[in-house]
Amino acid sequence: MSSKAMDQLRSALGECVDIEAAASVLYWDQATHMPEGGAPARGRQLSTLSKIAHEKITNPKMESLLIEAENQCNDFPEDSFEHSFLRVARRNFERAIQVPGSYVKRASQLRCELYDVWTRARPDNDFKRVSSLLKENVALSVEYSSFFKGHAHVADPLIDHADEGMTAEMIKTLFSSLRPSLVNLVKEITDEKPFDDACLRQNFPLQAQWSFGEKIIRKLGYDFSRGRQDKTHHPFMTSFSIGDVRITTRFKEDDLSEGLFSTIHEAGHALYEQGINPEYEGTYLAAGVSAGVHESQSRLWENLVGRSRSFWVYFFPILKEAFPDRFRNLTLDEFYKAINRVEKTLIRTDADEVTYNLHVMLRFDFEMQMLEGKLAVEDLPEAWRERIKSDFGLIVSDDKDGVLQDVHWFSGPVGGVFQGYTIGNVLAAEIFEKVTQAIPDLQDQIAVGNFEGLLNWLTQNVYRHGSKMPAEQLIRNITSGKGLSSKPFLNYIESKYRTLLR
Ligand code: ZN
């Protein structure tokens, strides 16, 4: 049963979804195939599309349609499509209406310029070149927050945008439940002789890496008839519809793990989007529900599956065939140790499962301080160096391996981005614990290359729902009411690494 207003609203919002998908195609093209000369026009085209989408969604006609549909459909049960559709439509409308169109355009232009300058400042190791634009970006982020009322912390609206229902306070609590154990474990592991990972740093022909990666993700369940893979500088997943979910990857000839694990990571994001209920197509429900839940899926496939021993029981012989001579004298256990080497390093994206969250905490703390006005942008490189020294005992000699390394602050808001990575790591372990209870022989299935049981469980419990229920409710459902907890993650890494150290 539906109403006329509901149908009209669905079709009007469907146009917004289409415009945003068209913008995503342009982003994807920019990051994969576009010639350099296309850059100035592409920035303009994207900013035009974001302006049109914003105008459409904040149009007074949209609000009256929304009110009418809400009035006609208020007796739909809470678990119905209509109820969720209206909840998400109302949330998106309320968010959009608070933010002036002129701000949307200004922010989009500044961030396009900042990103462009950053792409050159980073290789040139020149923080000064981005510093004044970054300062403006911090101010824009604070301004964004000021459009919303009733929050306790300036970062809350930014966090809520990516991870609905979460606040700065909740993130701080989560981080402090992780940090002491992580610091201890890192110390314990790095005091030992590091695992030898030289086997991963031989010469690996790019075409062979590409084929091997593709073989893996096909086996995991990534559907190439509803997606494709291309090369890029910074790998990402993007969805234009449930029938077209694309991934990108990058390879290094002298480092197997880079391309291998980023391919599995992005495929994990894509399995989520490909698994959404097809009935949600063309609506805002046809998307992963939050940054943290999304990252839980990429990290689950990348780490809990892709860096597990069972996974390589199946894939190690195939790897040996793909790269003849490279692993001739290596045992499965030596390879397993190599891909799980723990090391204090400068770069977040290269970090192992144990040190990774410490990188996230550092960035989150700096975001908070910048938004609170307690850390000036000019002082950021030095603050970064000091924190790396105290957290990792390392010297940052170049800002390109320090404050300039991540694209986030130079292309989007400052605040609300990094917490999703740690929520993802924590949630991945929590979800995997549940799957293991439901499928007691899961590791045996993985060891023979059977991922169907795992994928089906995740599809039924996570993927098919898309954004139908808020992230918090989805997490509560999966965890039998417990909610987000760092315990399963700590149990997982402590038991994994203590076994490895033996
Ligand atoms: Zn990711």
Coordinates of C-alpha atoms and ligand atoms in Angstrom, one line a residue:
M1 CA 0.0 0.0 0.0
S2 CA 1.3 3.4 -0.8
S3 CA -0.1 6.9 -1.2
K4 CA 0.0 9.5 -4.0
A5 CA 2.3 11.8 -1.9
M6 CA 4.6 8.9 -1.2
D7 CA 4.9 8.1 -4.9
Q8 CA 5.6 11.7 -5.7
L9 CA 8.2 12.0 -3.0
R10 CA 9.9 8.8 -4.0
S11 CA 10.1 10.1 -7.6
A12 CA 11.3 13.6 -6.5
L13 CA 14.0 12.2 -4.2
G14 CA 14.9 9.6 -6.9
E15 CA 16.0 12.5 -9.0
C16 CA 18.3 13.7 -6.2
V17 CA 19.7 10.1 -5.9
D18 CA 20.3 10.2 -9.7
I19 CA 22.1 13.5 -9.7
E20 CA 24.4 12.3 -6.8
A21 CA 25.1 9.1 -8.7
A22 CA 26.0 11.1 -11.8
A23 CA 28.4 13.1 -9.7
S24 CA 29.9 9.8 -8.5
V25 CA 30.5 8.7 -12.1
L26 CA 32.3 12.0 -12.7
Y27 CA 34.5 11.4 -9.5
W28 CA 35.2 7.9 -10.6
D29 CA 36.2 9.0 -14.0
Q30 CA 38.4 11.8 -12.6
A31 CA 40.2 9.2 -10.4
T32 CA 40.6 6.6 -13.1
H33 CA 40.6 7.6 -16.8
M34 CA 40.3 11.4 -17.0
P35 CA 43.2 13.2 -18.8
E36 CA 45.0 15.9 -16.7
G37 CA 43.4 18.6 -18.9
G38 CA 40.0 17.8 -17.6
A39 CA 40.6 18.9 -14.1
P40 CA 39.4 22.6 -14.1
A41 CA 36.1 21.7 -15.9
R42 CA 35.5 18.6 -13.7
G43 CA 35.7 20.7 -10.5
R44 CA 33.1 23.1 -12.0
Q45 CA 30.9 20.3 -13.2
L46 CA 30.9 18.6 -9.8
S47 CA 30.2 21.8 -8.0
T48 CA 27.2 22.5 -10.3
L49 CA 25.8 19.0 -9.6
S50 CA 26.2 19.4 -5.9
K51 CA 24.4 22.8 -6.1
I52 CA 21.5 21.4 -8.1
A53 CA 21.1 18.4 -5.8
H54 CA 21.1 20.7 -2.8
E55 CA 18.5 23.1 -4.4
K56 CA 16.3 20.2 -5.3
I57 CA 16.3 18.6 -1.8
T58 CA 15.7 22.0 0.0
N59 CA 13.0 23.1 -2.4
P60 CA 9.8 24.1 -0.4
K61 CA 7.8 21.8 -2.7
M62 CA 9.9 18.9 -1.4
E63 CA 9.1 19.8 2.2
S64 CA 5.3 19.9 1.5
L65 CA 5.5 16.6 -0.2
L66 CA 7.4 15.2 2.7
I67 CA 4.8 16.5 5.2
E68 CA 2.0 15.2 3.1
A69 CA 3.6 11.7 2.8
E70 CA 4.3 11.6 6.5
N71 CA 0.6 12.4 7.3
Q72 CA -0.7 9.8 4.9
C73 CA 1.7 7.1 5.9
N74 CA 2.0 7.5 9.7
D75 CA 0.3 4.1 10.3
F76 CA 3.0 2.1 8.5
P77 CA 4.7 -0.3 10.8
E78 CA 8.2 0.6 12.0
D79 CA 9.9 -2.2 10.0
S80 CA 8.2 -1.3 6.7
F81 CA 10.0 0.2 3.7
E82 CA 7.8 3.3 3.9
H83 CA 8.6 4.0 7.5
S84 CA 12.4 3.8 6.8
F85 CA 12.1 5.7 3.6
L86 CA 10.4 8.6 5.3
R87 CA 12.8 8.6 8.3
V88 CA 15.8 8.9 6.0
A89 CA 14.1 11.5 3.8
R90 CA 13.3 13.6 6.9
R91 CA 16.8 13.3 8.2
N92 CA 18.4 14.2 4.9
F93 CA 16.0 17.1 4.5
E94 CA 16.6 18.5 8.0
R95 CA 20.3 18.2 7.4
A96 CA 20.2 19.9 4.0
I97 CA 17.9 22.7 5.0
Q98 CA 20.2 23.9 7.8
V99 CA 23.0 24.5 5.4
P100 CA 22.8 27.5 3.0
G101 CA 23.3 26.8 -0.7
S102 CA 26.0 29.5 -0.8
Y103 CA 27.9 27.6 1.9
V104 CA 27.7 24.3 -0.1
K105 CA 29.1 26.0 -3.1
R106 CA 31.9 27.8 -1.1
A107 CA 32.9 24.6 0.7
S108 CA 33.0 22.6 -2.5
Q109 CA 35.1 25.2 -4.3
L110 CA 37.6 25.7 -1.4
R111 CA 38.0 21.9 -1.1
C112 CA 38.5 21.4 -4.8
E113 CA 41.3 24.0 -4.7
L114 CA 42.8 22.7 -1.5
Y115 CA 42.9 19.1 -2.9
D116 CA 44.5 20.3 -6.1
V117 CA 47.2 22.2 -4.1
W118 CA 47.7 19.2 -1.8
T119 CA 48.4 16.8 -4.7
R120 CA 51.5 18.9 -5.4
A121 CA 52.4 20.1 -1.9
R122 CA 52.6 16.5 -0.6
P123 CA 55.3 15.2 -3.1
D124 CA 57.1 18.5 -2.6
N125 CA 57.0 18.1 1.2
D126 CA 55.7 21.7 1.5
F127 CA 53.1 22.1 4.3
K128 CA 53.3 25.9 4.0
R129 CA 51.7 25.8 0.6
V130 CA 48.5 24.2 2.0
S131 CA 48.5 25.9 5.4
S132 CA 46.3 28.9 4.7
L133 CA 43.7 26.9 2.7
L134 CA 43.7 24.3 5.4
K135 CA 43.0 27.0 7.9
E136 CA 40.0 28.1 5.8
N137 CA 38.9 24.5 5.7
V138 CA 39.0 24.2 9.5
A139 CA 36.9 27.5 9.7
L140 CA 34.4 26.0 7.1
S141 CA 34.1 22.9 9.3
V142 CA 33.4 24.9 12.4
E143 CA 30.9 27.0 10.4
Y144 CA 29.1 23.8 9.2
S145 CA 28.8 22.7 12.8
S146 CA 27.3 26.1 13.7
F147 CA 24.3 25.5 11.4
F148 CA 23.1 22.8 13.7
K149 CA 21.8 23.3 17.2
G150 CA 21.8 21.3 20.4
H151 CA 25.0 19.5 20.3
A152 CA 27.6 19.2 23.1
H153 CA 30.7 19.3 21.0
V154 CA 31.6 21.3 17.8
A155 CA 32.6 18.0 16.1
D156 CA 29.3 16.3 16.9
P157 CA 27.4 17.3 13.7
L158 CA 30.4 16.3 11.6
I159 CA 30.6 12.9 13.3
D160 CA 26.9 12.4 13.1
H161 CA 27.0 13.0 9.4
A162 CA 29.3 10.1 8.8
D163 CA 28.3 7.9 11.8
E164 CA 24.7 8.8 12.7
G165 CA 24.1 8.7 16.4
M166 CA 27.7 8.9 17.5
T167 CA 29.2 11.9 19.3
A168 CA 32.7 13.1 20.2
E169 CA 32.2 11.9 23.7
M170 CA 31.2 8.4 22.6
I171 CA 34.3 8.2 20.4
K172 CA 36.5 9.3 23.2
T173 CA 35.1 6.6 25.4
L174 CA 35.6 4.0 22.7
F175 CA 39.2 5.1 22.2
S176 CA 40.1 5.1 25.9
S177 CA 38.7 1.5 26.1
L178 CA 41.2 0.5 23.4
R179 CA 44.3 2.5 23.9
P180 CA 46.0 1.0 27.0
S181 CA 45.7 -2.6 25.8
L182 CA 46.9 -1.5 22.3
V183 CA 49.9 0.4 23.6
N184 CA 50.9 -2.7 25.8
L185 CA 50.4 -5.1 22.9
V186 CA 52.4 -3.0 20.5
K187 CA 55.2 -2.8 23.0
E188 CA 55.1 -6.6 23.7
I189 CA 55.2 -7.4 20.0
T190 CA 57.8 -4.9 18.9
D191 CA 60.1 -5.8 21.8
E192 CA 60.4 -9.2 20.0
K193 CA 62.3 -9.8 16.8
P194 CA 59.9 -8.6 14.0
F195 CA 58.5 -11.2 11.6
D196 CA 60.5 -11.4 8.4
D197 CA 58.4 -10.0 5.5
A198 CA 61.1 -9.9 2.9
C199 CA 59.1 -12.5 0.8
L200 CA 56.5 -9.8 0.2
R201 CA 59.1 -7.4 -1.2
Q202 CA 60.4 -9.2 -4.3
N203 CA 59.6 -8.4 -7.9
F204 CA 55.9 -9.1 -8.7
P205 CA 54.8 -8.4 -12.3
L206 CA 51.8 -6.1 -12.2
Q207 CA 49.7 -8.2 -14.6
A208 CA 50.1 -11.3 -12.4
Q209 CA 49.2 -9.3 -9.3
W210 CA 46.1 -8.0 -11.1
S211 CA 45.0 -11.5 -12.1
F212 CA 45.7 -13.0 -8.7
G213 CA 43.7 -10.2 -6.9
E214 CA 40.8 -10.7 -9.3
K215 CA 40.8 -14.4 -8.7
I216 CA 40.5 -13.8 -5.0
I217 CA 37.7 -11.3 -5.1
R218 CA 35.7 -13.4 -7.6
K219 CA 36.0 -16.3 -5.1
L220 CA 34.9 -14.0 -2.2
G221 CA 31.7 -13.2 -4.2
Y222 CA 32.4 -9.9 -5.9
D223 CA 30.1 -9.9 -8.9
F224 CA 31.8 -8.5 -12.0
S225 CA 28.6 -8.5 -13.9
R226 CA 27.5 -5.7 -11.5
G227 CA 30.9 -4.0 -11.1
R228 CA 34.4 -3.5 -12.4
Q229 CA 37.9 -2.9 -11.2
D230 CA 40.2 -0.1 -12.4
K231 CA 43.6 1.3 -11.3
T232 CA 43.9 4.6 -9.3
H233 CA 46.2 6.5 -7.0
H234 CA 44.1 6.2 -3.8
P235 CA 41.9 3.1 -3.9
F236 CA 38.2 3.5 -3.2
M237 CA 34.8 1.9 -3.9
T238 CA 32.0 3.8 -5.5
S239 CA 28.4 2.8 -6.1
F240 CA 26.2 4.2 -8.9
S241 CA 23.4 1.7 -8.3
I242 CA 23.0 -1.8 -6.7
G243 CA 23.7 -3.1 -10.2
D244 CA 27.0 -1.1 -10.7
V245 CA 29.4 -1.1 -7.7
R246 CA 32.9 -0.3 -8.8
I247 CA 36.3 -0.7 -7.1
T248 CA 39.7 0.7 -7.7
T249 CA 43.1 -0.6 -6.7
R250 CA 46.8 0.1 -7.0
F251 CA 49.8 -2.2 -7.2
K252 CA 53.5 -1.8 -6.5
E253 CA 55.9 -4.0 -8.4
D254 CA 58.2 -4.5 -5.4
D255 CA 55.5 -5.0 -2.7
L256 CA 52.9 -7.7 -2.9
S257 CA 50.8 -6.7 0.2
E258 CA 49.9 -3.2 -1.0
G259 CA 47.8 -4.2 -4.0
L260 CA 46.6 -7.5 -2.6
F261 CA 45.1 -6.2 0.6
S262 CA 43.7 -3.0 -0.9
T263 CA 42.0 -5.1 -3.5
I264 CA 40.4 -7.3 -0.8
H265 CA 39.6 -4.2 1.3
E266 CA 37.7 -2.4 -1.5
A267 CA 36.0 -5.6 -2.5
G268 CA 34.7 -5.8 1.1
H269 CA 33.1 -2.4 0.7
A270 CA 31.6 -3.5 -2.6
L271 CA 30.2 -6.8 -1.3
Y272 CA 28.2 -4.7 1.1
E273 CA 26.7 -2.5 -1.6
Q274 CA 26.1 -5.3 -4.0
G275 CA 24.2 -7.2 -1.3
I276 CA 21.6 -4.5 -0.6
N277 CA 18.0 -5.5 -1.2
P278 CA 17.2 -4.6 -4.9
E279 CA 13.8 -3.2 -3.9
Y280 CA 15.6 -0.2 -2.4
E281 CA 17.2 0.8 -5.8
G282 CA 17.0 4.5 -6.6
T283 CA 16.3 5.5 -3.0
Y284 CA 18.5 6.7 -0.1
L285 CA 18.1 3.3 1.5
A286 CA 20.3 1.7 -1.2
A287 CA 23.6 2.6 0.5
G288 CA 25.8 1.4 3.3
V289 CA 24.4 2.9 6.5
S290 CA 27.4 4.6 8.0
A291 CA 31.2 5.1 7.6
G292 CA 31.9 2.8 10.6
V293 CA 29.6 -0.1 9.4
H294 CA 31.0 0.3 5.9
E295 CA 34.6 0.1 7.2
S296 CA 33.7 -2.9 9.3
Q297 CA 33.0 -4.8 6.1
S298 CA 36.2 -3.8 4.3
R299 CA 38.3 -4.6 7.3
L300 CA 36.5 -7.9 8.0
W301 CA 37.3 -9.2 4.6
E302 CA 40.7 -7.7 4.5
N303 CA 41.9 -8.7 8.0
L304 CA 39.7 -11.2 9.7
V305 CA 39.5 -13.2 6.5
G306 CA 42.3 -12.1 4.2
R307 CA 45.0 -12.1 6.9
S308 CA 43.9 -15.3 8.5
R309 CA 45.8 -18.6 8.3
S310 CA 42.7 -20.5 7.0
F311 CA 42.4 -18.1 4.1
W312 CA 46.0 -18.9 3.0
V313 CA 45.6 -22.6 3.5
Y314 CA 43.5 -22.3 0.4
F315 CA 45.2 -19.4 -1.4
F316 CA 48.9 -20.0 -0.7
P317 CA 49.2 -22.8 -3.4
I318 CA 47.4 -20.6 -5.9
L319 CA 49.7 -17.7 -5.0
K320 CA 52.7 -20.0 -5.6
E321 CA 51.4 -20.8 -9.0
A322 CA 50.7 -17.2 -9.8
F323 CA 54.3 -16.2 -9.0
P324 CA 56.5 -19.1 -9.9
D325 CA 59.8 -19.3 -8.0
R326 CA 58.9 -16.5 -5.6
F327 CA 57.8 -18.6 -2.7
R328 CA 59.5 -21.9 -3.4
N329 CA 61.2 -22.3 -0.1
L330 CA 58.7 -20.6 2.0
T331 CA 56.2 -22.4 4.3
L332 CA 52.6 -21.4 4.8
D333 CA 53.4 -20.3 8.4
E334 CA 56.3 -18.1 7.3
F335 CA 54.0 -16.4 4.8
Y336 CA 51.3 -16.1 7.4
K337 CA 53.7 -14.3 9.7
A338 CA 55.0 -12.1 6.9
I339 CA 51.5 -10.7 6.1
N340 CA 50.9 -10.1 9.8
R341 CA 54.2 -8.3 10.7
V342 CA 53.6 -5.6 13.4
E343 CA 55.8 -2.6 13.1
K344 CA 55.7 1.0 14.3
T345 CA 55.6 3.0 11.0
L346 CA 54.8 6.5 9.9
I347 CA 52.1 5.8 7.4
R348 CA 48.5 4.9 8.5
T349 CA 47.5 3.1 5.3
D350 CA 50.5 0.7 5.6
A351 CA 49.8 0.1 9.3
D352 CA 49.1 -3.4 10.7
E353 CA 46.0 -4.4 12.6
V354 CA 47.7 -3.6 16.0
T355 CA 49.2 -0.2 15.4
Y356 CA 46.4 1.0 13.0
N357 CA 44.1 2.4 15.6
L358 CA 46.8 4.4 17.3
H359 CA 47.2 6.3 14.0
V360 CA 43.5 7.0 14.0
M361 CA 43.5 8.3 17.6
L362 CA 46.3 10.7 16.8
R363 CA 44.3 12.2 13.9
F364 CA 41.1 12.3 15.8
D365 CA 42.7 14.2 18.7
F366 CA 44.2 16.7 16.4
E367 CA 40.8 17.2 14.7
M368 CA 39.2 17.9 18.0
Q369 CA 41.9 20.4 19.0
M370 CA 41.7 22.2 15.7
L371 CA 37.9 22.5 15.8
E372 CA 38.1 23.6 19.5
G373 CA 40.5 26.3 18.5
K374 CA 43.2 24.8 20.7
L375 CA 45.6 23.9 17.9
A376 CA 46.6 26.4 15.2
V377 CA 47.1 25.0 11.7
E378 CA 50.6 26.4 11.6
D379 CA 51.5 24.4 14.7
L380 CA 50.1 21.1 13.3
P381 CA 53.3 19.7 11.7
E382 CA 55.3 20.2 14.9
A383 CA 52.4 18.7 17.1
W384 CA 52.4 15.7 14.7
R385 CA 56.1 15.2 15.0
E386 CA 55.9 15.3 18.8
R387 CA 53.0 12.9 19.0
I388 CA 54.6 10.3 16.6
K389 CA 57.7 10.5 18.8
S390 CA 55.8 9.8 22.0
D391 CA 53.4 7.2 20.5
F392 CA 55.7 5.4 18.2
G393 CA 59.2 6.5 19.2
L394 CA 59.8 7.6 15.5
I395 CA 61.2 10.7 13.9
V396 CA 59.1 12.3 11.2
S397 CA 61.7 13.9 9.0
D398 CA 59.3 14.9 6.2
D399 CA 55.8 16.3 6.5
K400 CA 54.8 14.2 3.5
D401 CA 55.2 11.2 5.8
G402 CA 53.6 13.1 8.6
V403 CA 50.8 15.7 8.5
L404 CA 50.5 15.7 4.7
Q405 CA 50.0 11.9 4.2
D406 CA 46.2 11.6 4.3
V407 CA 43.9 13.1 1.8
H408 CA 41.0 13.7 4.2
W409 CA 41.7 17.1 5.7
F410 CA 42.6 18.4 2.2
S411 CA 39.5 17.3 0.4
G412 CA 36.6 17.2 2.9
P413 CA 35.7 18.5 6.3
V414 CA 38.1 18.5 9.2
G415 CA 36.3 16.2 11.6
G416 CA 34.0 13.3 11.3
V417 CA 36.1 11.1 9.1
F418 CA 38.8 9.2 11.0
Q419 CA 36.7 7.7 13.8
G420 CA 34.9 5.5 11.2
Y421 CA 38.1 3.5 10.7
T422 CA 38.4 2.5 14.3
I423 CA 34.6 1.9 14.7
G424 CA 35.1 -0.4 11.6
N425 CA 37.9 -2.4 13.1
V426 CA 36.1 -2.9 16.4
L427 CA 32.8 -3.7 14.8
A428 CA 34.4 -6.1 12.3
A429 CA 35.7 -8.3 15.2
E430 CA 32.3 -8.1 17.0
I431 CA 30.5 -9.2 13.8
F432 CA 33.0 -11.9 13.1
E433 CA 32.5 -13.3 16.6
K434 CA 28.8 -13.6 15.9
V435 CA 29.3 -15.3 12.5
T436 CA 31.7 -17.8 14.1
Q437 CA 29.0 -18.7 16.7
A438 CA 26.5 -19.1 13.9
I439 CA 28.8 -21.1 11.6
P440 CA 31.0 -23.2 13.9
D441 CA 33.0 -24.7 11.0
L442 CA 33.6 -21.3 9.4
Q443 CA 37.4 -21.6 9.4
D444 CA 37.2 -25.0 7.7
Q445 CA 34.9 -23.6 5.0
I446 CA 37.4 -20.7 4.5
A447 CA 40.3 -23.2 4.3
V448 CA 38.7 -24.9 1.3
G449 CA 37.9 -21.6 -0.4
N450 CA 34.2 -21.7 0.5
F451 CA 33.0 -18.2 1.4
E452 CA 29.4 -18.7 0.7
G453 CA 28.3 -19.3 4.3
L454 CA 30.1 -16.2 5.4
L455 CA 28.8 -14.0 2.6
N456 CA 25.2 -15.3 3.1
W457 CA 25.3 -14.6 6.8
L458 CA 26.6 -11.0 6.2
T459 CA 24.1 -10.4 3.5
Q460 CA 21.2 -11.5 5.6
N461 CA 22.3 -9.7 8.8
V462 CA 24.0 -6.6 7.4
Y463 CA 24.1 -6.0 3.6
R464 CA 20.5 -6.5 2.5
H465 CA 19.3 -3.8 5.0
G466 CA 21.3 -1.0 3.3
S467 CA 20.3 2.1 5.2
K468 CA 16.8 0.7 6.2
M469 CA 17.5 1.0 10.0
P470 CA 19.9 3.4 11.7
A471 CA 23.5 2.1 12.3
E472 CA 22.9 2.0 16.0
Q473 CA 19.9 -0.3 15.6
L474 CA 21.7 -2.5 13.1
I475 CA 24.6 -2.9 15.4
R476 CA 22.3 -3.7 18.3
N477 CA 20.5 -6.3 16.2
I478 CA 23.8 -8.0 15.1
T479 CA 25.3 -8.0 18.6
S480 CA 22.2 -9.3 20.4
G481 CA 21.6 -5.9 22.0
K482 CA 25.1 -5.3 23.3
G483 CA 26.0 -2.5 20.9
L484 CA 29.5 -1.4 20.0
S485 CA 32.1 -3.0 22.3
S486 CA 35.9 -3.1 22.0
K487 CA 36.2 -6.5 23.8
P488 CA 35.9 -8.8 20.8
F489 CA 38.5 -6.7 18.9
L490 CA 41.0 -6.8 21.8
N491 CA 40.3 -10.6 22.3
Y492 CA 40.9 -11.2 18.6
I493 CA 44.2 -9.3 18.2
E494 CA 45.5 -10.4 21.6
S495 CA 44.9 -14.1 20.9
K496 CA 46.0 -13.9 17.2
Y497 CA 49.3 -12.2 18.0
R498 CA 50.1 -14.1 21.2
T499 CA 49.8 -17.3 19.1
L500 CA 51.9 -15.8 16.4
L501 CA 54.6 -14.8 18.8
R502 CA 54.9 -18.3 20.2
Ligands
ZN1 ZN 37.7 1.5 3.5

